[in-house]
JSON list of C-alpha atoms in Angstrom, two decimals:
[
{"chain": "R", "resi": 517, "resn": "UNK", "atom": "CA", "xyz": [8.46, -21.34, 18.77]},
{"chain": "R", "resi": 518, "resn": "UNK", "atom": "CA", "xyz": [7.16, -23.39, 21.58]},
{"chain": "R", "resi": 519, "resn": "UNK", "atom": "CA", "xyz": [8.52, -21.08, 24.02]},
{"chain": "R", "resi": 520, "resn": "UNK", "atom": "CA", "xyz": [6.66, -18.41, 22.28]},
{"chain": "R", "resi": 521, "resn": "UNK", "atom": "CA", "xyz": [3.53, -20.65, 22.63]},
{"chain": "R", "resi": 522, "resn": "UNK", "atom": "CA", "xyz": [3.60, -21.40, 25.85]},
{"chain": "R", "resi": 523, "resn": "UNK", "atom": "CA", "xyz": [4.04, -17.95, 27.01]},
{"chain": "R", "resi": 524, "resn": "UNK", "atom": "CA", "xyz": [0.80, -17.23, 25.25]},
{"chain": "R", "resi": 525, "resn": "UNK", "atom": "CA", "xyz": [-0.68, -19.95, 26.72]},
{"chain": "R", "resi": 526, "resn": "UNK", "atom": "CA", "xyz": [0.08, -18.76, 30.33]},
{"chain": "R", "resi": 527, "resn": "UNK", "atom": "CA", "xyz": [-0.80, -15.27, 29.65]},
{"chain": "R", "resi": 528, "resn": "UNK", "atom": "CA", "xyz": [-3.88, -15.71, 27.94]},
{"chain": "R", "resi": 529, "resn": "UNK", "atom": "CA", "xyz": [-4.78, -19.38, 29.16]},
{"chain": "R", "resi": 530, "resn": "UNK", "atom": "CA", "xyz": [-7.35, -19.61, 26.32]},
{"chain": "R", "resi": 531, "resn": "UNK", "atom": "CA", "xyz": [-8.52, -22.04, 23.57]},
{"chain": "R", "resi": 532, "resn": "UNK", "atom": "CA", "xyz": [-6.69, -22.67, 20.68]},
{"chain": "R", "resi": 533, "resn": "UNK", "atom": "CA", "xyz": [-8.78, -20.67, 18.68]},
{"chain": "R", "resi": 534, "resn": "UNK", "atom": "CA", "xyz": [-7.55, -17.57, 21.27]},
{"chain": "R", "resi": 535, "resn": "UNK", "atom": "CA", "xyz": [-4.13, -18.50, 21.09]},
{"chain": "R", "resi": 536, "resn": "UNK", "atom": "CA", "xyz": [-4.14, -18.63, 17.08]},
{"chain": "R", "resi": 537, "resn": "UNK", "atom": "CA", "xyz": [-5.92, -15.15, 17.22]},
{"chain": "R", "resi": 538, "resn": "UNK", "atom": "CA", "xyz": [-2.92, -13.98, 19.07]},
{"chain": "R", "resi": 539, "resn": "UNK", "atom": "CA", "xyz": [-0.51, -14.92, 17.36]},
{"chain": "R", "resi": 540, "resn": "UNK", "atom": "CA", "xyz": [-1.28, -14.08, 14.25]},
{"chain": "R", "resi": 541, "resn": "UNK", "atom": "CA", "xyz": [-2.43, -10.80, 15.22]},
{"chain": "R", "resi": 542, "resn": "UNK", "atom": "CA", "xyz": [0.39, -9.92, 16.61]},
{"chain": "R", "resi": 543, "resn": "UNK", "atom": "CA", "xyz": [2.48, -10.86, 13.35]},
{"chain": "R", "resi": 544, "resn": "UNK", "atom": "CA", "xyz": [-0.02, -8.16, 11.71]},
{"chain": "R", "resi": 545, "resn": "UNK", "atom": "CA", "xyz": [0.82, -5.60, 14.64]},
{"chain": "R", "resi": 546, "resn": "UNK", "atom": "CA", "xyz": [4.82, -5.85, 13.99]},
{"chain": "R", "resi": 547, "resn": "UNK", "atom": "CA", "xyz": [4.00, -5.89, 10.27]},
{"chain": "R", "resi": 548, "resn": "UNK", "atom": "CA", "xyz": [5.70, -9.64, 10.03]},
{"chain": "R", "resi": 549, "resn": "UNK", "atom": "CA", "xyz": [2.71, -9.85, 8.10]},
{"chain": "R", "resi": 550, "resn": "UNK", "atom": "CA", "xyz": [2.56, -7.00, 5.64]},
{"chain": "R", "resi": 551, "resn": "UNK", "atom": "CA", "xyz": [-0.89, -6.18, 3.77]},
{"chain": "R", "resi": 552, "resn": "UNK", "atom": "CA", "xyz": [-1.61, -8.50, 1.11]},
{"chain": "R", "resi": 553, "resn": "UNK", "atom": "CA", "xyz": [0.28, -11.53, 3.00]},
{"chain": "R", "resi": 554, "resn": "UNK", "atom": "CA", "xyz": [-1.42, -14.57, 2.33]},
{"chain": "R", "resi": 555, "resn": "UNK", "atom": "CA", "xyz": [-2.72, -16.25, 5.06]},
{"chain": "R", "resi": 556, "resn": "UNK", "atom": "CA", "xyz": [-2.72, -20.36, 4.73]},
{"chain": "R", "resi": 557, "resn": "UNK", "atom": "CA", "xyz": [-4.66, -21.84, 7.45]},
{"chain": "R", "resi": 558, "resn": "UNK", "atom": "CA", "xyz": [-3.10, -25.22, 6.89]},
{"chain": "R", "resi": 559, "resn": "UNK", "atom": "CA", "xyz": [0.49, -23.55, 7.59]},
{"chain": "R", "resi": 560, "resn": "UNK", "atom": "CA", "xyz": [-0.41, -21.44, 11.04]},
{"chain": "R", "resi": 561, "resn": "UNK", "atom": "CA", "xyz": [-1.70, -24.69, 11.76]},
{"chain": "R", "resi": 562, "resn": "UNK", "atom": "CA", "xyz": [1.12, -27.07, 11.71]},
{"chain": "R", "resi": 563, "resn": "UNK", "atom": "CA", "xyz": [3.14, -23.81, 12.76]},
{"chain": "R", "resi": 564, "resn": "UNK", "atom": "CA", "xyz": [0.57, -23.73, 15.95]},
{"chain": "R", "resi": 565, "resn": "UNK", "atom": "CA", "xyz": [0.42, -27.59, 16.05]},
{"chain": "R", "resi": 566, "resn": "UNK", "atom": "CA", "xyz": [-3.02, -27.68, 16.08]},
{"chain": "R", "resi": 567, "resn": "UNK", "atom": "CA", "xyz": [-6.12, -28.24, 13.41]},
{"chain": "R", "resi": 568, "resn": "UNK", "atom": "CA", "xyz": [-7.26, -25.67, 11.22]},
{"chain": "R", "resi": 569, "resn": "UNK", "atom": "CA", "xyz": [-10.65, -25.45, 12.59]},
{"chain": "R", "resi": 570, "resn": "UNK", "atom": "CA", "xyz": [-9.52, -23.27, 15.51]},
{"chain": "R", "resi": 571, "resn": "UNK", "atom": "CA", "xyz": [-6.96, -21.29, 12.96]},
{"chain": "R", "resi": 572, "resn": "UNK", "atom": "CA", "xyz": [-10.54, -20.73, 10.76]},
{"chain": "R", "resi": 573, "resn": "UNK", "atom": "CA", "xyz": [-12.17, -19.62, 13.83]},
{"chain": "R", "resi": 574, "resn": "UNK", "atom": "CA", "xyz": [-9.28, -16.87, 14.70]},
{"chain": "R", "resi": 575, "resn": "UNK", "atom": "CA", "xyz": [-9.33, -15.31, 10.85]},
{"chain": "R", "resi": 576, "resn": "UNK", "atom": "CA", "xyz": [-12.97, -15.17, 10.33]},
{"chain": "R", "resi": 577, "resn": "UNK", "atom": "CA", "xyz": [-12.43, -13.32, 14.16]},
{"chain": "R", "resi": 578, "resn": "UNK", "atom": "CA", "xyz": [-10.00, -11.45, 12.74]},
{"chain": "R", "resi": 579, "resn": "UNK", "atom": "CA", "xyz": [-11.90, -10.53, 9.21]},
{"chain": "R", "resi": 580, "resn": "UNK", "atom": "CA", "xyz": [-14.78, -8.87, 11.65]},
{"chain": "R", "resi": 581, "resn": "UNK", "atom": "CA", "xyz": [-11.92, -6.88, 13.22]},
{"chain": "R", "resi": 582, "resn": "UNK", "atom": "CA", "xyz": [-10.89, -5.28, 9.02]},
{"chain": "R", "resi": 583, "resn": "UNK", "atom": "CA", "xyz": [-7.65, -6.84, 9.64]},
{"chain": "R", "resi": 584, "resn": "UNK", "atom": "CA", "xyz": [-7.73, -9.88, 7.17]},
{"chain": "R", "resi": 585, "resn": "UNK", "atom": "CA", "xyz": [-10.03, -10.05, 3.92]},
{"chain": "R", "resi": 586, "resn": "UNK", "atom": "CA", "xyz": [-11.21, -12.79, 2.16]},
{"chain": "R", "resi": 587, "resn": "UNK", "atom": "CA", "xyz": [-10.74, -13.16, -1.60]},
{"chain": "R", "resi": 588, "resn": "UNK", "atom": "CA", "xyz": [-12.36, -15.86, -3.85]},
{"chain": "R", "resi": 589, "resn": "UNK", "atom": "CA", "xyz": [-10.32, -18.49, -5.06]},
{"chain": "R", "resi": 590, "resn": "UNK", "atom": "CA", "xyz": [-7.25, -16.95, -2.93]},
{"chain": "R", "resi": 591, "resn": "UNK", "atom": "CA", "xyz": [-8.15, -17.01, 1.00]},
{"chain": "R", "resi": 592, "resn": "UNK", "atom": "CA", "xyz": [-7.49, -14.44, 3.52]},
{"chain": "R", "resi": 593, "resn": "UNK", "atom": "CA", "xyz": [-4.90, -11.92, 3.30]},
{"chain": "R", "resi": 594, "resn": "UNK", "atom": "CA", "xyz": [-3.81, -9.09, 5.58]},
{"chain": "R", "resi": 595, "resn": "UNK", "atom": "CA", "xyz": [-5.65, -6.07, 4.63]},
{"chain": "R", "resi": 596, "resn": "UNK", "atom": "CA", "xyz": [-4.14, -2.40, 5.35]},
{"chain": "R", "resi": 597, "resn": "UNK", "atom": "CA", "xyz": [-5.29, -0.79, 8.97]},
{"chain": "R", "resi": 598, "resn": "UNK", "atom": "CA", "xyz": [-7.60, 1.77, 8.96]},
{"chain": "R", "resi": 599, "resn": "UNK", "atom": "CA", "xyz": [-9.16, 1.80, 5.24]},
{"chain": "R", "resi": 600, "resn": "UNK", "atom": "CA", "xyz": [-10.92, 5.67, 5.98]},
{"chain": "R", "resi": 601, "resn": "UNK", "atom": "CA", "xyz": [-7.65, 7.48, 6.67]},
{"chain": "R", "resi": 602, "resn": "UNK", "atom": "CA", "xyz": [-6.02, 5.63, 3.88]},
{"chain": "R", "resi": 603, "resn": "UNK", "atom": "CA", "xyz": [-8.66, 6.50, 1.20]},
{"chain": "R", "resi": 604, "resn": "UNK", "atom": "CA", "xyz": [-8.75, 10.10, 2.53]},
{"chain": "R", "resi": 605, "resn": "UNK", "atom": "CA", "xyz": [-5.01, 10.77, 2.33]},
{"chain": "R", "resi": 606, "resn": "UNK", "atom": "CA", "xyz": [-5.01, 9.19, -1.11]},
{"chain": "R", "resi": 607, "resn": "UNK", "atom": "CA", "xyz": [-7.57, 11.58, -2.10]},
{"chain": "R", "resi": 608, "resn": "UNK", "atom": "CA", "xyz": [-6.22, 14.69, -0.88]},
{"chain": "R", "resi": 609, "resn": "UNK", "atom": "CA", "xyz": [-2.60, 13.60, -2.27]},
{"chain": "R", "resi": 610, "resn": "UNK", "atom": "CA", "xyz": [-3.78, 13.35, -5.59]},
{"chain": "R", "resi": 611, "resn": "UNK", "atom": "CA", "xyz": [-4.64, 16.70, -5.62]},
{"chain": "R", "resi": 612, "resn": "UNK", "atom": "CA", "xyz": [-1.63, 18.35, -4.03]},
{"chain": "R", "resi": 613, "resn": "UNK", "atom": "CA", "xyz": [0.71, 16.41, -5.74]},
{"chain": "R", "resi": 614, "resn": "UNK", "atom": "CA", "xyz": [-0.59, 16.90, -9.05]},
{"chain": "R", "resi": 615, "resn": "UNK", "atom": "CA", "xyz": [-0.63, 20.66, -8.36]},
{"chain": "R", "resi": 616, "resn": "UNK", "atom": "CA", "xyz": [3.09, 20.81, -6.81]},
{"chain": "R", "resi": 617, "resn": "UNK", "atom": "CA", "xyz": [4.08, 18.44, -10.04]},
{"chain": "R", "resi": 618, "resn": "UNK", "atom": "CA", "xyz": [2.34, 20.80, -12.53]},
{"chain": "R", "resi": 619, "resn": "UNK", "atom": "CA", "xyz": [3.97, 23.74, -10.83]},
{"chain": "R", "resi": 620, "resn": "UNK", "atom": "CA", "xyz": [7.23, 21.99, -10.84]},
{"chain": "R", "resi": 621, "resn": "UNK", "atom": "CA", "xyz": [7.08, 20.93, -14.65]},
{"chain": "R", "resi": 622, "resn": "UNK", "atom": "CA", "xyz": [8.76, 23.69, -16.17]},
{"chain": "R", "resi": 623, "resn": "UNK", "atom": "CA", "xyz": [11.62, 23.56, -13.60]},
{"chain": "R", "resi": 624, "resn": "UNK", "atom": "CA", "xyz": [12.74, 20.06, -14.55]},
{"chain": "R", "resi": 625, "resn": "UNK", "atom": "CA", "xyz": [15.88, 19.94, -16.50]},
{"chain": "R", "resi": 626, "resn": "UNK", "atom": "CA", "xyz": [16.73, 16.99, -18.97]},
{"chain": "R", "resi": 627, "resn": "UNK", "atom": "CA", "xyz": [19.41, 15.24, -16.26]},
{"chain": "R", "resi": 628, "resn": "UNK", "atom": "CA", "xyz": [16.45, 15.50, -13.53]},
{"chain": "R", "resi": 629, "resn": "UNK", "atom": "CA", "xyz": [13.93, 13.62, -15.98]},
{"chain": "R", "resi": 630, "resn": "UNK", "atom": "CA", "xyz": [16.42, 11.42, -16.42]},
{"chain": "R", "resi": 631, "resn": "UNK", "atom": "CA", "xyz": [16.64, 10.50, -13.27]},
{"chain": "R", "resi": 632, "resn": "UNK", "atom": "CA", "xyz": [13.22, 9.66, -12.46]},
{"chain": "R", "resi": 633, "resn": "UNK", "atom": "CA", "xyz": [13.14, 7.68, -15.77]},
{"chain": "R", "resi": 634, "resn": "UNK", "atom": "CA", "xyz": [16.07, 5.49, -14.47]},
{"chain": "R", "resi": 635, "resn": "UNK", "atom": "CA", "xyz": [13.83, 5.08, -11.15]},
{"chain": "R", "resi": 636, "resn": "UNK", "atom": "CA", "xyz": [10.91, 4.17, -12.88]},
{"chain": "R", "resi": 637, "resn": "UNK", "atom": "CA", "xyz": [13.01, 1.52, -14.72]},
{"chain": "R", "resi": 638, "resn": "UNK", "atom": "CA", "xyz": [14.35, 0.11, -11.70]},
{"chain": "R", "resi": 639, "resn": "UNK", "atom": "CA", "xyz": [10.18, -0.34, -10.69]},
{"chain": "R", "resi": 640, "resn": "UNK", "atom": "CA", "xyz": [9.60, -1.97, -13.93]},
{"chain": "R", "resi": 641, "resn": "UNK", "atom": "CA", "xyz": [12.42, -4.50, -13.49]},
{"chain": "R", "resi": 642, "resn": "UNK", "atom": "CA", "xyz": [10.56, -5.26, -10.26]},
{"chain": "R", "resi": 643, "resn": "UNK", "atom": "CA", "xyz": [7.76, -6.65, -11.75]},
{"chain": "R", "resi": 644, "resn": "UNK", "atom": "CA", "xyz": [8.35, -9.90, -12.42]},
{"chain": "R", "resi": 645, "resn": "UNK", "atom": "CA", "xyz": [10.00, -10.92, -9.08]},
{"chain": "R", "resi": 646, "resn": "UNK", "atom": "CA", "xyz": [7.86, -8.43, -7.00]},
{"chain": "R", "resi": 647, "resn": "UNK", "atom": "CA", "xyz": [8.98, -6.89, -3.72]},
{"chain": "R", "resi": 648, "resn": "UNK", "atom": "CA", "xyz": [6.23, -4.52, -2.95]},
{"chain": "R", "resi": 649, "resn": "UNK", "atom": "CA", "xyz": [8.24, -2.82, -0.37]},
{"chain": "R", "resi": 650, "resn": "UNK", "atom": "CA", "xyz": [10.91, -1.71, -2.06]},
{"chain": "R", "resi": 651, "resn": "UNK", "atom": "CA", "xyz": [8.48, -0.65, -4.83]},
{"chain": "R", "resi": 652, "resn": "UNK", "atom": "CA", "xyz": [6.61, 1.82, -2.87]},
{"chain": "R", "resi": 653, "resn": "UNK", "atom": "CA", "xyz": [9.84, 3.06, -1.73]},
{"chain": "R", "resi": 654, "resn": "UNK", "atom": "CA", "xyz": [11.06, 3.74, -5.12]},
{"chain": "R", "resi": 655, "resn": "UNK", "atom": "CA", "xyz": [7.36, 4.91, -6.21]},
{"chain": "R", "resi": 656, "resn": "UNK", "atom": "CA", "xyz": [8.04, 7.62, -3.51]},
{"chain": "R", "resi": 657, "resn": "UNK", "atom": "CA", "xyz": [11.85, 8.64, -4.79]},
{"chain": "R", "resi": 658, "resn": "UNK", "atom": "CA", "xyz": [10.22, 8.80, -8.18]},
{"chain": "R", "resi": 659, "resn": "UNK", "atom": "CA", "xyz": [7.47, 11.48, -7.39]},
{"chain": "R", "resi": 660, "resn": "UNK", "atom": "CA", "xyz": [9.49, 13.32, -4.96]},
{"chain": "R", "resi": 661, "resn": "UNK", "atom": "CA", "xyz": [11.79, 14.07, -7.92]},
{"chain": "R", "resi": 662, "resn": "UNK", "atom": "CA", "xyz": [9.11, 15.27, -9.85]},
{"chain": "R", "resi": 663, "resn": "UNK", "atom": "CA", "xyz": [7.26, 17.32, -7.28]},
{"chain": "R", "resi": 664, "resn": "UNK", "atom": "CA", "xyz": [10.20, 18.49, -5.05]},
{"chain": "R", "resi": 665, "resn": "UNK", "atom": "CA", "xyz": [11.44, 21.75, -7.19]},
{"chain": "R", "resi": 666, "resn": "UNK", "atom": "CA", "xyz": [7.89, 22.77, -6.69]},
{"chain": "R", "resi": 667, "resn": "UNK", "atom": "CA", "xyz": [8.55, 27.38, -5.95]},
{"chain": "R", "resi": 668, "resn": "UNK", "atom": "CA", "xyz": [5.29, 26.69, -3.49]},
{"chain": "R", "resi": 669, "resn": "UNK", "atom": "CA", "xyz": [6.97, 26.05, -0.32]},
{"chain": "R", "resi": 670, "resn": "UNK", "atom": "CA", "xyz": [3.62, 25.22, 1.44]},
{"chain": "R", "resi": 671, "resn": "UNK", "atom": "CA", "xyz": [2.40, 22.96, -1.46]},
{"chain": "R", "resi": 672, "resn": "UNK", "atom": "CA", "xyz": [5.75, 20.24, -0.86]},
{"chain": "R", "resi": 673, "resn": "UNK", "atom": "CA", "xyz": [5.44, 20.70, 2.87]},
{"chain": "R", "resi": 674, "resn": "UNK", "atom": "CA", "xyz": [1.82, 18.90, 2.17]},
{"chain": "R", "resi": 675, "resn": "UNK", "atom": "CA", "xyz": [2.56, 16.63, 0.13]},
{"chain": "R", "resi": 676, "resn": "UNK", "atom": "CA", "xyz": [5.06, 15.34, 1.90]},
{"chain": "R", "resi": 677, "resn": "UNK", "atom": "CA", "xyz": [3.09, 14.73, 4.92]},
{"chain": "R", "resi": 678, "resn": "UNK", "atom": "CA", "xyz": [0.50, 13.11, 3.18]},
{"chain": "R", "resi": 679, "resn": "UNK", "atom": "CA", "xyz": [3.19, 10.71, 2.10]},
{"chain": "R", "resi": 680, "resn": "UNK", "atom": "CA", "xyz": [4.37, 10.81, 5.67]},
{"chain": "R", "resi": 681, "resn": "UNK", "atom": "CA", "xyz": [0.64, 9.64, 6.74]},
{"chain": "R", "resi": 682, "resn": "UNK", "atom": "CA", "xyz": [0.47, 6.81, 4.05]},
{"chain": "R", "resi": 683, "resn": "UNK", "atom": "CA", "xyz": [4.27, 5.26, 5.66]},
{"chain": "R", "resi": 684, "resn": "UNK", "atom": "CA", "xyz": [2.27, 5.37, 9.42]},
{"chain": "R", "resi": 685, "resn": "UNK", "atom": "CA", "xyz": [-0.69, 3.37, 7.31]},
{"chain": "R", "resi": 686, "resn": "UNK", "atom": "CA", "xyz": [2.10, 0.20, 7.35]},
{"chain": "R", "resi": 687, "resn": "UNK", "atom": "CA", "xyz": [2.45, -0.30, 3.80]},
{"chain": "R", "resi": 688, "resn": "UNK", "atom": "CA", "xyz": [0.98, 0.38, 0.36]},
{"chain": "R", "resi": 689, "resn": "UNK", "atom": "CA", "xyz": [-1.72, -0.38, -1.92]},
{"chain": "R", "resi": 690, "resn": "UNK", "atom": "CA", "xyz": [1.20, -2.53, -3.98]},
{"chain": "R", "resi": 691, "resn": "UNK", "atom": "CA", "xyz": [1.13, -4.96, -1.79]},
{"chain": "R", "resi": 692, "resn": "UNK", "atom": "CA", "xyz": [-2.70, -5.54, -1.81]},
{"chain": "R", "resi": 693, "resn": "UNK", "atom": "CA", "xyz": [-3.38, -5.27, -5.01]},
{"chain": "R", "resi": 694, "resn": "UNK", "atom": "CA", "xyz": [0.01, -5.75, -6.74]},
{"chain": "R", "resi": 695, "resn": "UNK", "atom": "CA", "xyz": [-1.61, -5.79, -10.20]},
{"chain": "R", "resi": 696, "resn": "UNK", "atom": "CA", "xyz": [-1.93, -2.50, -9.91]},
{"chain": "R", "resi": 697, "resn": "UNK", "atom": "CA", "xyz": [2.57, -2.14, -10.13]},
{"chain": "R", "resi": 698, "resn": "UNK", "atom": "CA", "xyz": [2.65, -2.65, -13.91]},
{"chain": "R", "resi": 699, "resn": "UNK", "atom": "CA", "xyz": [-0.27, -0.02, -14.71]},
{"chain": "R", "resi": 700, "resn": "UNK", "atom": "CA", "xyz": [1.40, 2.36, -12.24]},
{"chain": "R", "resi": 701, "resn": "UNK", "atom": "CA", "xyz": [4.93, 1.97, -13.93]},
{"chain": "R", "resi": 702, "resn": "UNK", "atom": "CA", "xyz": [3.38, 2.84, -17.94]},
{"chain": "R", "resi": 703, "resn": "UNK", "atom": "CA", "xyz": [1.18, 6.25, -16.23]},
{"chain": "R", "resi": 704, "resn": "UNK", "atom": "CA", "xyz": [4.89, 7.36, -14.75]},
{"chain": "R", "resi": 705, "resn": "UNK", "atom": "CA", "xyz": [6.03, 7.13, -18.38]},
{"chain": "R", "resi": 706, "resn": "UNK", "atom": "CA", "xyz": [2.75, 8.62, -19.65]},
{"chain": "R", "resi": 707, "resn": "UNK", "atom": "CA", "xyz": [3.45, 11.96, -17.05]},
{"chain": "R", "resi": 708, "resn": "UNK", "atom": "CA", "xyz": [6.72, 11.98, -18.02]},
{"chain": "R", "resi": 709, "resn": "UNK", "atom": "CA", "xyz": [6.27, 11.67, -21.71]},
{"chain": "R", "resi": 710, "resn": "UNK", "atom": "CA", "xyz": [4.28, 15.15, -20.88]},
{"chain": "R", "resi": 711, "resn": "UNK", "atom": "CA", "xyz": [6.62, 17.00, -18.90]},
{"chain": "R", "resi": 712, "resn": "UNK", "atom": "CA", "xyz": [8.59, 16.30, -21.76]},
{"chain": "R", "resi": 713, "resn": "UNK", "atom": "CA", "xyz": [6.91, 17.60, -24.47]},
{"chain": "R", "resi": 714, "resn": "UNK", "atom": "CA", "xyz": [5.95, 20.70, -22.77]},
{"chain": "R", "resi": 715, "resn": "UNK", "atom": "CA", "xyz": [2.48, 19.71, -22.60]},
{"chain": "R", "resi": 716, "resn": "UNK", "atom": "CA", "xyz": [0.05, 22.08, -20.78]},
{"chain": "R", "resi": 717, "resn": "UNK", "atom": "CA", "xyz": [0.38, 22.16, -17.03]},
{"chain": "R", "resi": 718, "resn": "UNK", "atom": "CA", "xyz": [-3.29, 21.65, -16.13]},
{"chain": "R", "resi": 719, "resn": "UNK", "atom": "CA", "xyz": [-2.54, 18.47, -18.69]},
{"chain": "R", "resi": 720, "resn": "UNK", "atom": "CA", "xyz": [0.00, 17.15, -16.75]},
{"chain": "R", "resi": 721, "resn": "UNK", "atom": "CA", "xyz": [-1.79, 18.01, -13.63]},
{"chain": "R", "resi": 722, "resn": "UNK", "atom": "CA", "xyz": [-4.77, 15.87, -14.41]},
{"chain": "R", "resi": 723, "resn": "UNK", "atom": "CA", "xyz": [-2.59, 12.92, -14.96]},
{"chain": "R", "resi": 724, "resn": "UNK", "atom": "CA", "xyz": [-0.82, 12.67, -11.78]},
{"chain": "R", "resi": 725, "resn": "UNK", "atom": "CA", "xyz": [-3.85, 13.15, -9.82]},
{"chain": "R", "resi": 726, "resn": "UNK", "atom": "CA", "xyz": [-5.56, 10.35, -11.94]},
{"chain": "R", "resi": 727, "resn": "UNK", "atom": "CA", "xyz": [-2.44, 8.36, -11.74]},
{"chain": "R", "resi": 728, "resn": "UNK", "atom": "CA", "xyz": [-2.86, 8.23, -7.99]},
{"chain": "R", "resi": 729, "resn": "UNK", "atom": "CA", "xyz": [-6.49, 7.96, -8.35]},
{"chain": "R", "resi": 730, "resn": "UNK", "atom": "CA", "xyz": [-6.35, 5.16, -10.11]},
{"chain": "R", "resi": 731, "resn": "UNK", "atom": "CA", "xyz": [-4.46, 3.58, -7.43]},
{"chain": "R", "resi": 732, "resn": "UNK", "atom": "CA", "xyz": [-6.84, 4.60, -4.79]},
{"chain": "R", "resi": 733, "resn": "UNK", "atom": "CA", "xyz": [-9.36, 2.86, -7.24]},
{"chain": "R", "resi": 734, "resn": "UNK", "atom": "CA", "xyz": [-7.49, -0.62, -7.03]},
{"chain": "R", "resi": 735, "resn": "UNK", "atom": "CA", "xyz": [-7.72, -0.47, -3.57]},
{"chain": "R", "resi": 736, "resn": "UNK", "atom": "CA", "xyz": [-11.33, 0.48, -3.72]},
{"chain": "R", "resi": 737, "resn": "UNK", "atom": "CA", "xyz": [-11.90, -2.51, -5.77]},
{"chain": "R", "resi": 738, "resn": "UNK", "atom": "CA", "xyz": [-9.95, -4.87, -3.85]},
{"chain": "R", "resi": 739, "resn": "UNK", "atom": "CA", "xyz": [-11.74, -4.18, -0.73]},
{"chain": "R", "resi": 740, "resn": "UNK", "atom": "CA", "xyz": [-15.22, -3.58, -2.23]},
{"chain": "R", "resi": 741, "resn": "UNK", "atom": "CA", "xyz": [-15.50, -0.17, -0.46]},
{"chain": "R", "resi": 742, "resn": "UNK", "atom": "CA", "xyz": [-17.99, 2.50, -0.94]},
{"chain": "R", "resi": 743, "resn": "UNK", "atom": "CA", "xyz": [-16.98, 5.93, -1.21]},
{"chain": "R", "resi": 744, "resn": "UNK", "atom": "CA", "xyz": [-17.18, 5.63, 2.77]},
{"chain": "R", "resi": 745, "resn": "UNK", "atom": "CA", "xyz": [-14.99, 3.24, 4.37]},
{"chain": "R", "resi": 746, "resn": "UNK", "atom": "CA", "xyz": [-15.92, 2.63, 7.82]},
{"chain": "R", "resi": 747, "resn": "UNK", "atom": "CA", "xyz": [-12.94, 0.66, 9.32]}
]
């Protein structure tokens, strides 16, 4: 760690408040900081061995930059990069992959449905000791099962690059918001309750695009966007 301190010191041979802006922002870059980390001033201090005050100066510099939000009575957290491209890919996902998972519903046998069911379980027991990675990557598994027999070709080539995009964004909205985990865990059982049954496929449609919607929502929220995020 001193090493590592000093080095920045040479380089940069700036204030504190420079060299705490470094570092942490290049914890963000690597993703050693994930979105939703919580940042504690108090710790980068002592970490830094200096006072907070420069450590406050380098997140509020930060915060201007979109890479660190702060939340009442919780502090600053790592935000995701680029909010526009994130919303937009959300968007566009929710309607391709409700379409490819409509198309596919009548294609999914009893021992596939099983198997996302045993998926979604493995989210749920998540919950209560959350690992937001590993989440998303079983949130992934557990649509690709359901939207990966799709007959369109085309349809499961876009979807999957959407879902290629959102993996380049660093992370998912589970780890901002990860509140939004336990509501995303009942709507899998709500879809697959209808796949099930044999509901309608413009039925089953409607709920996995609102499904990831409603995600997209939570992040909304969380950041206080408009329908136009800007960084």
């Amino acid at each position: 760690m001193a090493t590592e301190l000093a080095t920045i010191d040479a380089q940069r041979g700036g204030s504190k408040s420079e060299r705490a802006y470094e570092w942490v922002r290049e914890r963000i870059s690597r993703q050693e900081y994930g979105p939703g980390y919580r940042l504690v001033l108090g710790t980068i201090a002592d970490q830094l061995d200096m006072s907070v005050v420069p450590v406050r100066e380098a997140i509020r510099r930060l915060e201007a930059e979109g890479l660190v939000t702060f939340e009442r009575n919780v502090g600053a957290k790592v935000t995701l990069v680029n909010a526009a491209d994130y919303v937009n890919t959300m968007e566009s996902l929710g309607i391709i992959e409700g379409a490819a998972t409509a198309l596919s519903a009548p294609l999914l046998d009893e021992a596939t449905l099983a198997r996302a069911a045993a998926i979604n379980e493995r989210m749920e027991a998540l919950l209560d000791h959350f690992d937001p990675h590993t989440f998303t990557i079983l949130n992934q598994q557990f649509h690709a099962v359901l939207f990966e027999v799709c007959p369109n070709a085309h349809l499961v080539e876009l979807v999957q690059r959407d879902w290629a995009r959102l993996a380049g964004l660093r992370d998912s909205t589970f780890a901002f918001v990860p509140g939004r985990a336990r509501h995303s865990v009942a709507e899998h059982g709500e879809i697959l309750h209808l796949i099930r049954t044999g509901a309608d496929p413009r039925e089953i449609e409607e709920a996995a695009r609102a499904h990831r919607w409603h995600t997209l929502q939570a992040y909304r929220d969380a950041r206080g966007l408009t329908d136009s995020p800007k960084n």
